[in-house]
Amino acid sequence: QERLVASGGGSVQAGGSLRLRCVGTEDTRLRCMRWYRQAPGKVPEGVAVIENDGRTTYADSVKGRFTISLDNAENTLYLQMNNLQPEDTAMYNCARHVESSNGYCQLRVQYESQGTQVTVSS
């Protein structure tokens, strides 16, 4: 069974918004979480990071437009995407990175979700 389930993708026009969700199943706690995307013919790109202390980091291409957030009560990770542009078209997925015993988030991916497609038309 998938540990992380992503949803919320769809087709919108430029300037539109979507909110992606990533739910942790079973006892999968959402720690060291990131959103990634991969456009056709391109390498995967890290989009947003939320550290265990709540600090967030964004790719330059989405700063000011995307917001990553975490609802611990619902065990759900979100990516609010506003002012979407055609270059945001990609398959998006969430991932939990390995957490060290001291709480440090490593670069290794522990779990990742299936993708959810986002298509933005001009």
PDB file of C-alpha atoms in Angstrom:
ATOM      1  CA  GLN A   1       0.000   0.000   0.000  1.00  0.00           C
ATOM      2  CA  GLU A   2       1.147   3.502  -0.836  1.00  0.00           C
ATOM      3  CA  ARG A   3       2.496   5.371   2.159  1.00  0.00           C
ATOM      4  CA  LEU A   4       1.790   8.744   0.556  1.00  0.00           C
ATOM      5  CA  VAL A   5      -1.173   9.523  -1.682  1.00  0.00           C
ATOM      6  CA  ALA A   6      -1.159  12.697  -3.747  1.00  0.00           C
ATOM      7  CA  SER A   7      -4.211  14.272  -5.355  1.00  0.00           C
ATOM      8  CA  GLY A   8      -5.618  17.591  -6.495  1.00  0.00           C
ATOM      9  CA  GLY A   9      -4.090  17.944  -9.926  1.00  0.00           C
ATOM     10  CA  GLY A  10      -6.102  19.092 -12.891  1.00  0.00           C
ATOM     11  CA  SER A  11      -6.282  21.351 -15.907  1.00  0.00           C
ATOM     12  CA  VAL A  12      -6.506  25.118 -15.507  1.00  0.00           C
ATOM     13  CA  GLN A  13      -5.908  28.207 -17.566  1.00  0.00           C
ATOM     14  CA  ALA A  14      -2.971  30.488 -16.954  1.00  0.00           C
ATOM     15  CA  GLY A  15      -3.554  32.593 -13.880  1.00  0.00           C
ATOM     16  CA  GLY A  16      -5.635  29.905 -12.216  1.00  0.00           C
ATOM     17  CA  SER A  17      -5.075  28.065  -8.951  1.00  0.00           C
ATOM     18  CA  LEU A  18      -4.935  24.505  -7.704  1.00  0.00           C
ATOM     19  CA  ARG A  19      -4.301  22.961  -4.326  1.00  0.00           C
ATOM     20  CA  LEU A  20      -2.487  19.667  -4.168  1.00  0.00           C
ATOM     21  CA  ARG A  21      -2.885  17.290  -1.248  1.00  0.00           C
ATOM     22  CA  CYS A  22      -0.606  14.569   0.043  1.00  0.00           C
ATOM     23  CA  VAL A  23      -2.021  12.258   2.693  1.00  0.00           C
ATOM     24  CA  GLY A  24       0.060   9.956   4.838  1.00  0.00           C
ATOM     25  CA  THR A  25      -1.516   6.512   5.089  1.00  0.00           C
ATOM     26  CA  GLU A  26      -1.338   4.013   7.939  1.00  0.00           C
ATOM     27  CA  ASP A  27       1.160   5.328  10.468  1.00  0.00           C
ATOM     28  CA  THR A  28       3.186   7.404   8.028  1.00  0.00           C
ATOM     29  CA  ARG A  29       3.926  10.681   9.741  1.00  0.00           C
ATOM     30  CA  LEU A  30       4.632  13.610   7.485  1.00  0.00           C
ATOM     31  CA  ARG A  31       8.155  14.643   8.436  1.00  0.00           C
ATOM     32  CA  CYS A  32      10.872  16.119   6.184  1.00  0.00           C
ATOM     33  CA  MET A  33       8.359  16.655   3.404  1.00  0.00           C
ATOM     34  CA  ARG A  34       8.868  17.999  -0.106  1.00  0.00           C
ATOM     35  CA  TRP A  35       6.948  18.518  -3.307  1.00  0.00           C
ATOM     36  CA  TYR A  36       8.605  17.630  -6.604  1.00  0.00           C
ATOM     37  CA  ARG A  37       7.536  17.969 -10.214  1.00  0.00           C
ATOM     38  CA  GLN A  38       8.666  16.561 -13.504  1.00  0.00           C
ATOM     39  CA  ALA A  39       7.762  18.012 -16.861  1.00  0.00           C
ATOM     40  CA  PRO A  40       7.937  15.874 -20.009  1.00  0.00           C
ATOM     41  CA  GLY A  41      11.517  15.508 -21.182  1.00  0.00           C
ATOM     42  CA  LYS A  42      12.945  17.227 -18.105  1.00  0.00           C
ATOM     43  CA  VAL A  43      14.606  16.067 -14.926  1.00  0.00           C
ATOM     44  CA  PRO A  44      12.645  16.131 -11.667  1.00  0.00           C
ATOM     45  CA  GLU A  45      12.665  19.482  -9.899  1.00  0.00           C
ATOM     46  CA  GLY A  46      12.293  20.179  -6.221  1.00  0.00           C
ATOM     47  CA  VAL A  47       9.456  22.660  -5.823  1.00  0.00           C
ATOM     48  CA  ALA A  48       9.000  23.225  -2.101  1.00  0.00           C
ATOM     49  CA  VAL A  49      10.312  21.981   1.216  1.00  0.00           C
ATOM     50  CA  ILE A  50       8.843  22.128   4.697  1.00  0.00           C
ATOM     51  CA  GLU A  51      11.233  21.309   7.506  1.00  0.00           C
ATOM     52  CA  ASN A  52      10.165  19.742  10.783  1.00  0.00           C
ATOM     53  CA  ASP A  53      10.388  23.129  12.485  1.00  0.00           C
ATOM     54  CA  GLY A  54       8.051  24.649   9.916  1.00  0.00           C
ATOM     55  CA  ARG A  55      10.634  26.487   7.854  1.00  0.00           C
ATOM     56  CA  THR A  56       9.825  26.484   4.147  1.00  0.00           C
ATOM     57  CA  THR A  57      11.957  26.769   1.038  1.00  0.00           C
ATOM     58  CA  TYR A  58      10.868  27.223  -2.563  1.00  0.00           C
ATOM     59  CA  ALA A  59      12.351  26.914  -6.006  1.00  0.00           C
ATOM     60  CA  ASP A  60      12.954  30.345  -7.507  1.00  0.00           C
ATOM     61  CA  SER A  61      10.492  29.559 -10.266  1.00  0.00           C
ATOM     62  CA  VAL A  62       7.562  29.287  -7.840  1.00  0.00           C
ATOM     63  CA  LYS A  63       8.445  31.775  -5.105  1.00  0.00           C
ATOM     64  CA  GLY A  64       5.577  34.103  -4.338  1.00  0.00           C
ATOM     65  CA  ARG A  65       3.085  31.852  -6.141  1.00  0.00           C
ATOM     66  CA  PHE A  66       3.216  28.489  -4.342  1.00  0.00           C
ATOM     67  CA  THR A  67       2.770  27.795  -0.643  1.00  0.00           C
ATOM     68  CA  ILE A  68       3.598  24.527   1.098  1.00  0.00           C
ATOM     69  CA  SER A  69       1.845  23.769   4.362  1.00  0.00           C
ATOM     70  CA  LEU A  70       1.280  20.890   6.738  1.00  0.00           C
ATOM     71  CA  ASP A  71      -1.817  19.975   8.733  1.00  0.00           C
ATOM     72  CA  ASN A  72      -0.552  17.579  11.361  1.00  0.00           C
ATOM     73  CA  ALA A  73      -4.031  16.905  12.724  1.00  0.00           C
ATOM     74  CA  GLU A  74      -5.128  15.677   9.304  1.00  0.00           C
ATOM     75  CA  ASN A  75      -1.703  14.190   8.464  1.00  0.00           C
ATOM     76  CA  THR A  76      -1.908  16.059   5.189  1.00  0.00           C
ATOM     77  CA  LEU A  77       0.595  18.090   3.213  1.00  0.00           C
ATOM     78  CA  TYR A  78      -0.626  20.807   0.876  1.00  0.00           C
ATOM     79  CA  LEU A  79       0.750  22.777  -2.019  1.00  0.00           C
ATOM     80  CA  GLN A  80      -1.316  25.844  -2.818  1.00  0.00           C
ATOM     81  CA  MET A  81      -0.466  26.964  -6.339  1.00  0.00           C
ATOM     82  CA  ASN A  82      -1.618  30.378  -7.474  1.00  0.00           C
ATOM     83  CA  ASN A  83      -1.104  32.300 -10.710  1.00  0.00           C
ATOM     84  CA  LEU A  84      -0.259  29.079 -12.505  1.00  0.00           C
ATOM     85  CA  GLN A  85       1.614  29.380 -15.772  1.00  0.00           C
ATOM     86  CA  PRO A  86       2.079  26.958 -18.688  1.00  0.00           C
ATOM     87  CA  GLU A  87       5.619  26.245 -17.511  1.00  0.00           C
ATOM     88  CA  ASP A  88       4.155  24.813 -14.306  1.00  0.00           C
ATOM     89  CA  THR A  89       2.710  21.944 -16.335  1.00  0.00           C
ATOM     90  CA  ALA A  90       4.171  18.760 -14.891  1.00  0.00           C
ATOM     91  CA  MET A  91       3.517  15.656 -12.871  1.00  0.00           C
ATOM     92  CA  TYR A  92       3.699  16.582  -9.192  1.00  0.00           C
ATOM     93  CA  ASN A  93       4.418  14.242  -6.318  1.00  0.00           C
ATOM     94  CA  CYS A  94       5.218  14.508  -2.640  1.00  0.00           C
ATOM     95  CA  ALA A  95       8.037  12.789  -0.827  1.00  0.00           C
ATOM     96  CA  ARG A  96       9.181  12.151   2.713  1.00  0.00           C
ATOM     97  CA  HIS A  97      12.907  12.305   3.170  1.00  0.00           C
ATOM     98  CA  VAL A  98      14.872  10.222   5.627  1.00  0.00           C
ATOM     99  CA  GLU A  99      15.102  11.809   9.067  1.00  0.00           C
ATOM    100  CA  SER A 100      18.191  11.324  11.177  1.00  0.00           C
ATOM    101  CA  SER A 101      17.898  10.517  14.881  1.00  0.00           C
ATOM    102  CA  ASN A 102      18.722  14.149  15.661  1.00  0.00           C
ATOM    103  CA  GLY A 103      15.882  15.419  13.495  1.00  0.00           C
ATOM    104  CA  TYR A 104      18.015  16.382  10.521  1.00  0.00           C
ATOM    105  CA  CYS A 105      16.320  15.846   7.162  1.00  0.00           C
ATOM    106  CA  GLN A 106      18.587  13.987   4.784  1.00  0.00           C
ATOM    107  CA  LEU A 107      18.630  14.220   1.006  1.00  0.00           C
ATOM    108  CA  ARG A 108      17.564  10.605   0.603  1.00  0.00           C
ATOM    109  CA  VAL A 109      13.925   9.964  -0.194  1.00  0.00           C
ATOM    110  CA  GLN A 110      12.213   7.477   2.097  1.00  0.00           C
ATOM    111  CA  TYR A 111       8.738   7.446   0.591  1.00  0.00           C
ATOM    112  CA  GLU A 112       7.220   9.102  -2.429  1.00  0.00           C
ATOM    113  CA  SER A 113       3.702   9.301  -3.753  1.00  0.00           C
ATOM    114  CA  GLN A 114       2.365   8.571  -7.160  1.00  0.00           C
ATOM    115  CA  GLY A 115       2.086  11.648  -9.343  1.00  0.00           C
ATOM    116  CA  THR A 116      -0.800  13.985  -9.857  1.00  0.00           C
ATOM    117  CA  GLN A 117      -0.881  15.785 -13.195  1.00  0.00           C
ATOM    118  CA  VAL A 118      -1.088  19.567 -13.414  1.00  0.00           C
ATOM    119  CA  THR A 119      -1.741  21.044 -16.845  1.00  0.00           C
ATOM    120  CA  VAL A 120      -1.835  24.792 -17.424  1.00  0.00           C
ATOM    121  CA  SER A 121      -3.008  26.170 -20.736  1.00  0.00           C
ATOM    122  CA  SER A 122      -2.238  29.634 -22.035  1.00  0.00           C
TER     123      SER A 122
END
